[in-house]
Structures are given as C-alpha cells and as structure tokens.
Amino acid sequence: MPPLIAIVGRPNVGKSTLFNRLAGKGLAIVHDAPGVTRDRHYADTHLFGRDLVLVDTGGFDPDSDDPMQQGIARQVELAIREADVVLCVLDATLAPTAADRETVGLLRRSEKPVVYVANKADNPRAELESNELYALGVERVVPISALHGRGLAELEAALAKVVPPEEAIEPPSDDAPPRVALVGRPNAGKSSLFNWLAGSARSLVDHRPGTTRDAIDQRVEHGGHAFTIVDTAGIRRKSRVDRGVEAESVMRSIKAVGRADVVILMCDAAEGVAEQDARLLTLCAERGRAIVVGLNKVDLLRTRKERDAAEERARDELRFARWAPIVRTSAKTGEGIDDLMQTAWRAAEEYRRRVPTGELNRFFEQVLSTHPPPTHGGRAPRIYYVTQAETSPPVFVAMSNAPESIKDSYKRFVVGQLRKAFGFESVPVMVRYRRKSRREPG
Ligand code: GDP
C-alpha cells in the first residue's frame, strides 16, 4: 500500500501546478471516462523509485462559498490526519502571511513528517527572497519553481528522506475473511451499516479525534460468513462539518480501498446518486477492487416507482463500472443488508477465483470458432490461447499473432464472454493482449 502525500497551502501558491508536475508521467489515466477523470485531484505516481499517491487537498471545492471549505486550517488538519507526509507549499516571492503562520503552527504541533517548499522561485533572486520564509521557524524550506521545473530534484530528495516504508498488504488467502472497505460520501450511511454489522455495543467507541488509532480493522460475521471491515477508525471519525469535504472521503477511501479486497460503496438513494459517487467508484475500480454498491436509505422512498427511479439514476451515474452490482439497502431498518453481504461474499470469491487454463481454452476454442476476431486493417488477427495470469483481481493474457489489429469492440466482447462464462460479476476483468508468432514454442 503506497504512502499518501497531501499537498497543502494557501490559494494561488501553485499547489495544482506542483501536483501536475509531480504527477507528471506517473499520472496514469487508465480509463477514459468523461466527466470522471476531469477534476482529478489525486494521482498514483512514481517518484524516487517509490509508488506514491499524491493528493491536492486545495484542488477540491475551489469555488466553494463555504469559508470552512476554503479555510486552510481545515485542509491542513485533514492532511495531518489522513496523509503519511504533508507537502506544504509557500510563496517564495511574498513575506510570510498570517495564514502561513497558522499553517506552520498546526503542522509543527503534529507528528507528521512535513516538507516545506517555497514555490515561484523562478530565478536566483526569487530564490534568495524565499529565505524570508525561515522567519516561520521551520528547519528547511526547499526553493522550487513548479512552473519551470526548478528545484524538483531537491524536493524529491527531501521527500524521499521522510516517506515511510510501504505498508505491506498480505495477498488474500483462501481461508482468511475477505477484507471489506466501506466507502461513500459523508452521510451515505457507512457508520450505520458498520454499526448494524458489528452489533451496537462494540462499535460505540468514543468519537473524540485522535483517540482512535488509524486503520483499525474489525471482524464481523453476517449470514454465516466472516468479514474484516478495514479502517473502521475512519468510518467512525465524524467530520466536524456535516456536509463533509470531498477531499476527506477521497483520502480516506484511498487508504481503506488499498487495504481491501471488496469495496462496498454506500450511496444515498434519497439524496440521489451523483458525480461525487461516480468519482469514488472510479477510484475503487482503478484500484482493481471488487465492488458492490449499496443503494442506501431506500426506506425513505415509499413507492416502488421511486425506488426504481433511484436505481435507474444510480445505474446511469455509475455507468463507468457497469458491472458493479447494485443492492437496495436500509442501514436503518436492516432491509437488504443480508443481500448486500451475500453479494459482497460472492464478490470476494470472484476476486480470488482462478479459472484453470484447460477450462479457459475449451471455452475459448468454441467462442473463437463461432466469433473469431474480425479482420482489421487488412489483417486477420488470431487468438491462440488465453490464460489467467493473476487473481485478486483477475487478469487474463491472450496470445495473438497481431494484438494491435484486435478492435476495442472485440476486446469488450472477450471481457463480456469471460464474465458470463466464469461468473465474474462484481470485479474488474482485465485482458492483456500479447504477441506470439505461430512458430514460437508455447
Ligand atoms: P456516514 O457518514 O456514511 O457514516 O453516515 P451515517 O451512517 O452516519 O448516516 C448519516 C445519517 O443518515 C444518520 O443520521 C443516519 O441515521 C442516517 N441513515 C443511515 N442509513 C440510513 C437508512 O438506511 N435510512 C435512513 N432513513 N437513514 C439512514
């Protein structure tokens, strides 16, 4: 599980420029989902030989009218709580402001590793001016120019010194209970579901900030199956602002999803499934997790027509991962929770499932003889055989004489066939196409 670096700072110091610069070529937009990959404020990236997740906390809600959301203190507190390292961006060309002092004060009281940078040090003169920032009482300020790419090597070296080692996540074993992350917007009903599953007494731990250790996992049983609910501290920890900030659910989700096999994405059916839910879904799907959507609070929808309409809207908003099953639930009355957890259990099985090569090939021989890949660009691509290269999540490899000549529509067809034949309903299924000439030995 890669460490999470949160970028904080006042508006206009250049946080997003720095975010984009650091994300750089590491920013792999795997999926092309219009409206979802836009406004992206987190990125999986690779710097100084390490996998990292970068989050631009200031990038969320930039147009918000809510002073709390604009407030830097909130951003910084969030970063201190959720991130492994805080990257604090200051302005090299300005004397320290009151907001800077407040920020540095908060950061110094925390125990999080912090790297301070003076951005906009575009030239030697600005770099010299940045020395004024030492008045803030920090040990080191790295002068950089995010715009012109100056000082980035020094910044990376400073980060490399403080980034903690990667947290090892055991591969899921067959007999261990599946690890489940409860993800969703604030107020979707995550804690209610968790309380329902855990039984009220045990989960009523105190809500005071800072008293719960991060990432506490709890074992629960439901319908005869055991599950480990990961990062329950994050579920219990209530946001001070009720409406909550998107950055918070994103950072929490990144951490929880990283430790899970199955994600239960809780959505509020009464409020309606919307873009922020779709962004969380994208985050989970990109991380290759099995996903079950809990369309929660259906008790508030009285008529069947209302419920159907809510589900239809959810299917539309969540079309990016069309395969993810949607289960109607009420964490208040308990309706649908049996179904939700049965579905989560099946999802965990699919996540770990390995299809024997013999079975795959018997199946594909038939598919390929009745529906061979169509001729494309004058070539007739052939698929020789398919193997499952990985589980958790399932990844298949198809050997072909001309992988580049296989159309996307045919690739989608292959994924659909795999899903149908081998029952992969709640997991992302990936097929990689590799070149192999006919004469090469297998
Ligand atoms: P979280 O922020 O996702 O953990 O959401 P909570 O579990 O704290 O729920 C937010 C609010 O919605 C609380 O007032 C819950 O009582 C309420 N709530 C949660 N689930 C349901 C549900 O299924 N039906 C109804 N009517 N209310 C719910």
Short mmCIF file of C-alpha atoms and ligand atoms in Angstrom, two decimals:
data_model
loop_
_atom_site.label_atom_id
_atom_site.label_comp_id
_atom_site.label_asym_id
_atom_site.label_seq_id
_atom_site.Cartn_x
_atom_site.Cartn_y
_atom_site.Cartn_z
CA MET A 1 0.00 0.00 0.00
CA PRO A 2 1.80 3.15 -1.24
CA PRO A 3 2.22 6.15 1.09
CA LEU A 4 -0.07 9.13 0.65
CA ILE A 5 1.38 12.62 0.22
CA ALA A 6 -1.01 15.53 0.72
CA ILE A 7 -0.24 18.92 -0.80
CA VAL A 8 -1.48 21.86 1.29
CA GLY A 9 -1.12 25.62 1.04
CA ARG A 10 -2.93 28.92 0.56
CA PRO A 11 -4.83 29.59 -2.67
CA ASN A 12 -2.58 30.72 -5.52
CA VAL A 13 0.71 29.42 -4.20
CA GLY A 14 0.81 26.91 -7.05
CA LYS A 15 -0.42 23.70 -5.48
CA SER A 16 -2.09 22.31 -8.58
CA THR A 17 0.88 23.25 -10.78
CA LEU A 18 3.10 21.32 -8.42
CA PHE A 19 0.62 18.45 -8.25
CA ASN A 20 0.55 18.18 -12.04
CA ARG A 21 4.31 18.47 -12.24
CA LEU A 22 4.92 15.70 -9.69
CA ALA A 23 2.16 13.51 -11.01
CA GLY A 24 3.76 14.07 -14.42
CA LYS A 25 4.29 10.98 -16.40
CA GLY A 26 3.32 8.82 -13.47
CA LEU A 27 -0.23 10.04 -13.84
CA ALA A 28 -1.76 7.03 -15.48
CA ILE A 29 -5.26 7.75 -16.58
CA VAL A 30 -6.14 4.16 -17.13
CA HIS A 31 -9.72 4.62 -18.09
CA ASP A 32 -11.29 7.07 -20.40
CA ALA A 33 -14.40 8.12 -18.56
CA PRO A 34 -15.55 11.60 -19.48
CA GLY A 35 -16.65 13.69 -16.55
CA VAL A 36 -14.90 11.45 -14.11
CA THR A 37 -11.24 11.85 -14.90
CA ARG A 38 -11.64 15.61 -15.16
CA ASP A 39 -11.25 17.48 -11.88
CA ARG A 40 -8.94 14.85 -10.61
CA HIS A 41 -7.07 15.83 -7.50
CA TYR A 42 -5.30 12.64 -6.66
CA ALA A 43 -2.83 10.63 -8.68
CA ASP A 44 -0.92 7.40 -8.45
CA THR A 45 2.61 8.27 -9.29
CA HIS A 46 6.17 7.03 -9.08
CA LEU A 47 8.96 9.21 -7.72
CA PHE A 48 12.48 8.44 -6.44
CA GLY A 49 11.79 4.76 -7.09
CA ARG A 50 8.65 4.66 -4.95
CA ASP A 51 4.97 4.25 -5.71
CA LEU A 52 3.08 7.13 -4.12
CA VAL A 53 -0.37 8.61 -4.05
CA LEU A 54 -0.47 12.39 -4.36
CA VAL A 55 -3.48 14.38 -3.23
CA ASP A 56 -4.01 18.07 -3.90
CA THR A 57 -6.22 18.97 -0.96
CA GLY A 58 -6.66 22.52 -2.18
CA GLY A 59 -7.92 21.30 -5.51
CA PHE A 60 -11.23 20.19 -4.05
CA ASP A 61 -14.07 22.67 -3.79
CA PRO A 62 -12.09 25.61 -5.15
CA ASP A 63 -15.21 27.61 -5.93
CA SER A 64 -16.90 26.85 -2.68
CA ASP A 65 -18.69 29.70 -0.94
CA ASP A 66 -18.22 27.95 2.34
CA PRO A 67 -15.37 29.67 4.19
CA MET A 68 -14.74 26.45 6.13
CA GLN A 69 -14.01 24.63 2.94
CA GLN A 70 -11.74 27.36 1.68
CA GLY A 71 -10.07 27.61 5.04
CA ILE A 72 -6.56 26.38 5.05
CA ALA A 73 -6.75 25.21 8.65
CA ARG A 74 -9.30 22.59 7.69
CA GLN A 75 -7.23 21.46 4.74
CA VAL A 76 -4.18 21.14 6.94
CA GLU A 77 -5.96 19.27 9.73
CA LEU A 78 -7.32 16.85 7.19
CA ALA A 79 -3.88 16.28 5.68
CA ILE A 80 -2.36 15.75 9.12
CA ARG A 81 -4.99 13.16 9.90
CA GLU A 82 -5.11 11.24 6.65
CA ALA A 83 -1.75 11.61 4.91
CA ASP A 84 1.60 9.95 5.53
CA VAL A 85 3.57 13.04 4.52
CA VAL A 86 2.43 16.65 4.18
CA LEU A 87 3.90 18.79 1.44
CA CYS A 88 3.35 22.41 2.44
CA VAL A 89 3.59 24.93 -0.38
CA LEU A 90 4.59 28.54 0.43
CA ASP A 91 5.15 31.51 -1.87
CA ALA A 92 8.81 32.44 -2.35
CA THR A 93 8.01 35.94 -3.55
CA LEU A 94 5.94 37.06 -0.56
CA ALA A 95 6.73 37.66 3.07
CA PRO A 96 5.12 35.10 5.38
CA THR A 97 1.42 35.79 5.91
CA ALA A 98 -0.82 35.14 8.88
CA ALA A 99 -2.23 32.10 7.08
CA ASP A 100 1.29 30.75 6.62
CA ARG A 101 1.98 31.15 10.31
CA GLU A 102 -1.24 29.39 11.17
CA THR A 103 -0.40 26.55 8.80
CA VAL A 104 3.11 26.09 10.08
CA GLY A 105 1.83 26.23 13.65
CA LEU A 106 -0.60 23.38 13.00
CA LEU A 107 1.98 21.32 11.18
CA ARG A 108 4.64 21.72 13.83
CA ARG A 109 2.28 20.59 16.56
CA SER A 110 1.52 17.41 14.62
CA GLU A 111 3.82 14.46 14.41
CA LYS A 112 3.51 14.08 10.66
CA PRO A 113 6.60 14.45 8.53
CA VAL A 114 6.39 17.73 6.62
CA VAL A 115 8.35 19.05 3.66
CA TYR A 116 8.10 22.82 3.13
CA VAL A 117 8.67 24.28 -0.31
CA ALA A 118 8.94 27.91 -1.45
CA ASN A 119 7.29 27.90 -4.84
CA LYS A 120 7.68 30.52 -7.58
CA ALA A 121 11.44 30.63 -7.01
CA ASP A 122 11.72 31.04 -10.75
CA ASN A 123 15.12 32.75 -10.69
CA PRO A 124 18.07 33.21 -8.32
CA ARG A 125 16.65 36.47 -6.98
CA ALA A 126 13.31 34.93 -6.04
CA GLU A 127 15.21 32.03 -4.56
CA LEU A 128 17.12 34.44 -2.33
CA GLU A 129 13.89 36.14 -1.29
CA SER A 130 12.49 32.80 -0.21
CA ASN A 131 14.91 32.89 2.72
CA GLU A 132 12.47 35.26 4.38
CA LEU A 133 10.24 32.25 4.96
CA TYR A 134 12.70 30.96 7.53
CA ALA A 135 11.10 33.58 9.79
CA LEU A 136 8.34 30.98 10.17
CA GLY A 137 10.73 28.95 12.24
CA VAL A 138 10.93 25.86 10.06
CA GLU A 139 14.14 23.98 9.69
CA ARG A 140 14.27 23.85 5.94
CA VAL A 141 12.42 25.40 3.02
CA VAL A 142 13.19 23.93 -0.41
CA PRO A 143 13.03 26.62 -3.12
CA ILE A 144 11.32 25.34 -6.25
CA SER A 145 9.54 26.51 -9.36
CA ALA A 146 6.68 24.18 -10.16
CA LEU A 147 6.06 26.11 -13.37
CA HIS A 148 9.61 25.91 -14.68
CA GLY A 149 10.62 22.64 -13.07
CA ARG A 150 13.38 24.11 -10.88
CA GLY A 151 14.40 22.52 -7.59
CA LEU A 152 12.41 19.37 -8.16
CA ALA A 153 15.36 17.06 -7.60
CA GLU A 154 15.96 18.68 -4.20
CA LEU A 155 12.27 18.37 -3.40
CA GLU A 156 12.24 14.70 -4.32
CA ALA A 157 15.32 14.09 -2.19
CA ALA A 158 13.68 15.83 0.76
CA LEU A 159 10.53 13.76 0.32
CA ALA A 160 12.49 10.53 -0.07
CA LYS A 161 14.03 11.12 3.36
CA VAL A 162 10.71 11.28 5.18
CA VAL A 163 8.38 8.99 3.25
CA PRO A 164 7.65 5.94 5.42
CA PRO A 165 8.21 2.43 4.05
CA GLU A 166 5.39 0.94 2.06
CA GLU A 167 2.81 -0.85 4.19
CA ALA A 168 2.74 -4.47 3.19
CA ILE A 169 -0.67 -5.91 2.45
CA GLU A 170 -0.89 -9.65 2.60
CA PRO A 171 -2.35 -11.22 -0.51
CA PRO A 172 -5.80 -12.55 0.33
CA SER A 173 -5.64 -16.18 1.33
CA ASP A 174 -8.49 -18.59 0.84
CA ASP A 175 -9.32 -19.08 4.46
CA ALA A 176 -8.87 -15.51 5.76
CA PRO A 177 -12.09 -13.48 5.90
CA PRO A 178 -12.40 -11.11 2.96
CA ARG A 179 -11.32 -7.55 3.73
CA VAL A 180 -14.13 -5.11 3.08
CA ALA A 181 -13.86 -1.31 2.83
CA LEU A 182 -16.97 0.79 3.43
CA VAL A 183 -16.67 3.80 1.18
CA GLY A 184 -19.03 6.64 0.34
CA ARG A 185 -19.83 10.29 0.68
CA PRO A 186 -20.33 11.67 4.17
CA ASN A 187 -23.77 10.71 5.50
CA ALA A 188 -24.36 7.95 2.97
CA GLY A 189 -24.72 5.51 5.85
CA LYS A 190 -21.30 3.89 6.27
CA SER A 191 -21.24 4.07 10.06
CA SER A 192 -24.85 2.96 10.25
CA LEU A 193 -24.04 -0.10 8.17
CA PHE A 194 -20.95 -0.77 10.21
CA ASN A 195 -22.92 -0.50 13.45
CA TRP A 196 -25.53 -2.83 12.07
CA LEU A 197 -22.89 -5.39 11.19
CA ALA A 198 -20.84 -5.03 14.33
CA GLY A 199 -23.76 -5.02 16.76
CA SER A 200 -24.33 -1.77 18.55
CA ALA A 201 -22.33 -2.29 21.74
CA ARG A 202 -18.91 -2.98 20.33
CA SER A 203 -18.86 -0.21 17.79
CA LEU A 204 -19.82 2.52 20.20
CA VAL A 205 -16.24 3.52 20.79
CA ASP A 206 -15.51 7.11 21.52
CA HIS A 207 -15.56 9.65 18.74
CA ARG A 208 -13.01 12.03 20.15
CA PRO A 209 -10.48 12.87 17.46
CA GLY A 210 -7.06 11.40 17.93
CA THR A 211 -8.11 8.75 20.42
CA THR A 212 -8.56 6.02 17.87
CA ARG A 213 -5.58 4.54 16.13
CA ASP A 214 -5.63 4.79 12.38
CA ALA A 215 -6.73 1.78 10.41
CA ILE A 216 -8.33 -0.40 13.00
CA ASP A 217 -9.84 -3.46 11.40
CA GLN A 218 -12.80 -5.22 12.87
CA ARG A 219 -14.03 -8.72 12.26
CA VAL A 220 -17.77 -9.10 11.84
CA GLU A 221 -20.00 -12.00 10.94
CA HIS A 222 -23.08 -11.90 8.84
CA GLY A 223 -25.18 -14.60 7.21
CA GLY A 224 -22.73 -17.27 8.31
CA HIS A 225 -19.74 -15.55 6.77
CA ALA A 226 -16.89 -13.69 8.43
CA PHE A 227 -15.59 -10.38 7.06
CA THR A 228 -12.89 -7.99 8.13
CA ILE A 229 -14.08 -4.41 7.89
CA VAL A 230 -10.95 -2.33 7.31
CA ASP A 231 -10.15 1.16 8.57
CA THR A 232 -13.12 1.39 10.86
CA ALA A 233 -11.47 4.31 12.66
CA GLY A 234 -12.02 6.31 9.50
CA ILE A 235 -15.66 5.31 9.42
CA ARG A 236 -16.32 6.28 13.00
CA ARG A 237 -14.40 9.51 12.84
CA LYS A 238 -17.10 12.03 12.16
CA SER A 239 -16.30 15.07 10.14
CA ARG A 240 -16.77 18.33 12.00
CA VAL A 241 -18.60 19.85 9.11
CA ASP A 242 -21.58 17.67 8.48
CA ARG A 243 -21.71 18.12 4.77
CA GLY A 244 -18.14 17.00 4.72
CA VAL A 245 -15.44 17.76 2.25
CA GLU A 246 -14.75 15.67 -0.78
CA ALA A 247 -11.02 15.61 -0.09
CA GLU A 248 -11.74 13.82 3.13
CA SER A 249 -13.74 10.99 1.63
CA VAL A 250 -11.21 10.66 -1.17
CA MET A 251 -8.21 10.40 1.14
CA ARG A 252 -9.99 8.01 3.45
CA SER A 253 -11.12 5.91 0.52
CA ILE A 254 -7.64 5.72 -0.97
CA LYS A 255 -6.37 4.30 2.28
CA ALA A 256 -9.23 1.96 3.01
CA VAL A 257 -9.53 0.65 -0.55
CA GLY A 258 -5.80 -0.01 -0.64
CA ARG A 259 -6.23 -2.49 2.20
CA ALA A 260 -9.43 -4.16 0.96
CA ASP A 261 -10.45 -6.96 -1.39
CA VAL A 262 -14.04 -5.84 -1.72
CA VAL A 263 -15.42 -2.31 -1.59
CA ILE A 264 -18.97 -1.60 -0.52
CA LEU A 265 -19.79 1.80 -1.97
CA MET A 266 -22.64 3.29 0.03
CA CYS A 267 -24.79 5.78 -1.86
CA ASP A 268 -27.72 7.84 -0.62
CA ALA A 269 -30.79 6.85 -2.64
CA ALA A 270 -32.91 9.59 -1.13
CA GLU A 271 -30.48 12.33 -1.98
CA GLY A 272 -29.71 10.75 -5.33
CA VAL A 273 -26.53 9.25 -6.70
CA ALA A 274 -24.32 11.97 -8.19
CA GLU A 275 -20.94 12.82 -9.61
CA GLN A 276 -19.05 12.50 -6.35
CA ASP A 277 -20.28 8.92 -6.02
CA ALA A 278 -19.10 8.27 -9.56
CA ARG A 279 -15.68 9.65 -8.70
CA LEU A 280 -15.41 7.34 -5.70
CA LEU A 281 -16.49 4.43 -7.86
CA THR A 282 -13.76 5.31 -10.37
CA LEU A 283 -11.20 5.40 -7.59
CA CYS A 284 -12.19 1.90 -6.44
CA ALA A 285 -12.38 0.43 -9.94
CA GLU A 286 -9.00 1.87 -10.94
CA ARG A 287 -7.51 0.17 -7.93
CA GLY A 288 -8.87 -3.10 -9.28
CA ARG A 289 -11.14 -3.94 -6.40
CA ALA A 290 -14.35 -5.96 -6.36
CA ILE A 291 -17.23 -3.52 -5.88
CA VAL A 292 -20.76 -3.79 -4.56
CA VAL A 293 -22.94 -0.68 -4.50
CA GLY A 294 -25.29 -0.25 -1.55
CA LEU A 295 -28.15 1.96 -2.65
CA ASN A 296 -28.96 3.02 0.87
CA LYS A 297 -31.84 4.76 2.63
CA VAL A 298 -34.45 3.10 0.41
CA ASP A 299 -36.76 3.16 3.44
CA LEU A 300 -37.18 6.85 2.69
CA LEU A 301 -38.54 6.01 -0.75
CA ARG A 302 -42.10 4.89 -0.30
CA THR A 303 -43.28 3.73 -3.67
CA ARG A 304 -41.86 1.12 -5.93
CA LYS A 305 -41.71 3.69 -8.67
CA GLU A 306 -39.50 5.98 -6.58
CA ARG A 307 -37.17 3.12 -5.77
CA ASP A 308 -36.91 2.01 -9.38
CA ALA A 309 -36.19 5.59 -10.42
CA ALA A 310 -33.44 5.88 -7.78
CA GLU A 311 -31.82 2.69 -9.02
CA GLU A 312 -32.06 3.80 -12.61
CA ARG A 313 -30.37 7.06 -11.75
CA ALA A 314 -27.66 5.17 -9.87
CA ARG A 315 -27.05 2.90 -12.86
CA ASP A 316 -26.73 5.90 -15.09
CA GLU A 317 -24.33 7.83 -12.82
CA LEU A 318 -22.28 4.72 -12.10
CA ARG A 319 -22.08 3.55 -15.71
CA PHE A 320 -18.30 3.72 -15.57
CA ALA A 321 -18.30 0.38 -13.76
CA ARG A 322 -21.50 -1.01 -15.15
CA TRP A 323 -20.60 -4.45 -13.88
CA ALA A 324 -20.80 -3.49 -10.19
CA PRO A 325 -23.98 -4.94 -8.69
CA ILE A 326 -26.38 -2.52 -7.01
CA VAL A 327 -28.19 -3.71 -3.90
CA ARG A 328 -31.01 -1.69 -2.32
CA THR A 329 -30.45 -1.30 1.41
CA SER A 330 -31.55 0.46 4.53
CA ALA A 331 -28.96 0.64 7.25
CA LYS A 332 -31.76 1.90 9.45
CA THR A 333 -34.32 -0.91 9.10
CA GLY A 334 -31.89 -3.62 8.01
CA GLU A 335 -33.67 -4.18 4.73
CA GLY A 336 -31.38 -5.58 2.04
CA ILE A 337 -28.35 -6.00 4.27
CA ASP A 338 -28.43 -9.80 4.00
CA ASP A 339 -28.45 -9.45 0.26
CA LEU A 340 -25.66 -6.84 0.36
CA MET A 341 -23.38 -9.06 2.42
CA GLN A 342 -24.13 -12.18 0.36
CA THR A 343 -23.20 -10.17 -2.71
CA ALA A 344 -20.02 -8.95 -1.00
CA TRP A 345 -19.16 -12.55 -0.17
CA ARG A 346 -19.63 -13.65 -3.77
CA ALA A 347 -17.58 -10.66 -4.88
CA ALA A 348 -14.72 -11.77 -2.65
CA GLU A 349 -14.88 -15.26 -4.18
CA GLU A 350 -14.72 -13.83 -7.67
CA TYR A 351 -11.84 -11.61 -6.68
CA ARG A 352 -9.80 -14.67 -5.69
CA ARG A 353 -11.08 -17.03 -8.37
CA ARG A 354 -8.67 -18.78 -10.70
CA VAL A 355 -10.01 -20.38 -13.83
CA PRO A 356 -7.94 -23.41 -14.88
CA THR A 357 -6.24 -22.95 -18.24
CA GLY A 358 -7.80 -26.14 -19.61
CA GLU A 359 -11.28 -24.84 -18.90
CA LEU A 360 -10.47 -21.45 -20.38
CA ASN A 361 -9.17 -22.96 -23.56
CA ARG A 362 -12.05 -25.34 -24.08
CA PHE A 363 -14.35 -22.39 -23.71
CA PHE A 364 -12.38 -20.10 -25.99
CA GLU A 365 -11.96 -22.68 -28.70
CA GLN A 366 -15.69 -22.61 -29.04
CA VAL A 367 -16.01 -18.81 -28.82
CA LEU A 368 -13.18 -18.24 -31.28
CA SER A 369 -14.52 -20.68 -33.82
CA THR A 370 -18.00 -19.16 -33.79
CA HIS A 371 -16.91 -15.50 -33.31
CA PRO A 372 -13.32 -15.03 -34.48
CA PRO A 373 -11.79 -11.52 -34.26
CA PRO A 374 -12.85 -9.57 -37.35
CA THR A 375 -10.33 -8.63 -40.00
CA HIS A 376 -8.90 -5.19 -39.29
CA GLY A 377 -6.63 -3.10 -41.49
CA GLY A 378 -6.29 -5.97 -43.95
CA ARG A 379 -5.11 -8.39 -41.27
CA ALA A 380 -6.93 -11.31 -39.79
CA PRO A 381 -5.84 -11.37 -36.14
CA ARG A 382 -5.87 -14.69 -34.40
CA ILE A 383 -6.01 -15.52 -30.73
CA TYR A 384 -4.13 -18.72 -29.97
CA TYR A 385 -4.97 -19.18 -26.33
CA VAL A 386 -5.94 -17.40 -23.13
CA THR A 387 -4.55 -17.89 -19.63
CA GLN A 388 -5.36 -16.31 -16.32
CA ALA A 389 -2.14 -14.62 -15.27
CA GLU A 390 -3.31 -13.18 -11.95
CA THR A 391 -6.05 -13.29 -9.37
CA SER A 392 -7.14 -10.60 -6.90
CA PRO A 393 -8.21 -9.06 -9.27
CA PRO A 394 -8.40 -11.44 -12.24
CA VAL A 395 -6.09 -10.61 -15.13
CA PHE A 396 -6.05 -12.68 -18.31
CA VAL A 397 -3.48 -12.85 -21.06
CA ALA A 398 -4.48 -13.57 -24.65
CA MET A 399 -1.75 -14.61 -27.08
CA SER A 400 -2.25 -13.31 -30.59
CA ASN A 401 -0.35 -13.02 -33.85
CA ALA A 402 -1.47 -9.38 -34.23
CA PRO A 403 -2.62 -7.82 -30.95
CA GLU A 404 -2.72 -4.31 -32.46
CA SER A 405 -5.27 -5.48 -35.03
CA ILE A 406 -7.83 -6.56 -32.49
CA LYS A 407 -10.57 -3.99 -32.25
CA ASP A 408 -11.76 -2.50 -28.98
CA SER A 409 -15.25 -3.76 -29.63
CA TYR A 410 -13.90 -7.30 -29.87
CA LYS A 411 -11.89 -6.82 -26.68
CA ARG A 412 -15.08 -5.78 -24.91
CA PHE A 413 -16.75 -8.87 -26.33
CA VAL A 414 -14.00 -11.08 -24.90
CA VAL A 415 -14.36 -9.50 -21.44
CA GLY A 416 -18.12 -9.98 -21.64
CA GLN A 417 -17.68 -13.66 -22.55
CA LEU A 418 -15.29 -14.20 -19.64
CA ARG A 419 -17.70 -12.54 -17.23
CA LYS A 420 -20.60 -14.62 -18.43
CA ALA A 421 -18.88 -17.98 -18.68
CA PHE A 422 -16.98 -17.85 -15.41
CA GLY A 423 -19.26 -15.71 -13.28
CA PHE A 424 -17.16 -12.59 -12.82
CA GLU A 425 -19.90 -10.14 -11.92
CA SER A 426 -18.52 -7.78 -9.32
CA VAL A 427 -14.85 -7.47 -10.23
CA PRO A 428 -13.00 -5.57 -12.90
CA VAL A 429 -11.80 -8.06 -15.53
CA MET A 430 -8.68 -7.23 -17.50
CA VAL A 431 -7.36 -8.94 -20.61
CA ARG A 432 -3.86 -8.17 -21.85
CA TYR A 433 -3.01 -8.99 -25.44
CA ARG A 434 0.48 -10.31 -26.14
CA ARG A 435 2.18 -11.03 -29.41
CA LYS A 436 3.26 -14.53 -30.23
CA SER A 437 4.20 -15.85 -33.62
CA ARG A 438 2.84 -19.21 -34.60
CA ARG A 439 6.21 -20.90 -34.69
CA GLU A 440 7.35 -19.81 -31.23
CA PRO A 441 7.14 -22.63 -28.79
CA GLY A 442 4.40 -22.14 -26.17
P1 GDP B 1 -21.70 8.03 7.18
O1 GDP B 1 -21.27 9.44 7.25
O2 GDP B 1 -21.64 7.50 5.80
O3 GDP B 1 -21.04 7.13 8.15
O4 GDP B 1 -23.29 8.04 7.51
P2 GDP B 1 -24.07 7.66 8.86
O5 GDP B 1 -24.12 6.19 8.99
O6 GDP B 1 -23.53 8.43 9.99
O7 GDP B 1 -25.54 8.15 8.49
C1 GDP B 1 -25.83 9.52 8.27
C2 GDP B 1 -27.26 9.78 8.67
O8 GDP B 1 -28.16 9.05 7.85
C3 GDP B 1 -27.56 9.37 10.10
O9 GDP B 1 -28.46 10.32 10.63
C4 GDP B 1 -28.23 8.01 9.96
O10 GDP B 1 -29.12 7.73 10.99
C5 GDP B 1 -28.96 8.16 8.64
N1 GDP B 1 -29.10 6.89 7.90
C6 GDP B 1 -28.14 6.00 7.60
N2 GDP B 1 -28.64 4.97 6.89
C7 GDP B 1 -29.96 5.20 6.75
C8 GDP B 1 -31.02 4.49 6.10
O11 GDP B 1 -30.89 3.43 5.51
N3 GDP B 1 -32.26 5.07 6.17
C9 GDP B 1 -32.48 6.25 6.81
N4 GDP B 1 -33.72 6.71 6.81
N5 GDP B 1 -31.50 6.93 7.42
C10 GDP B 1 -30.26 6.42 7.39
#
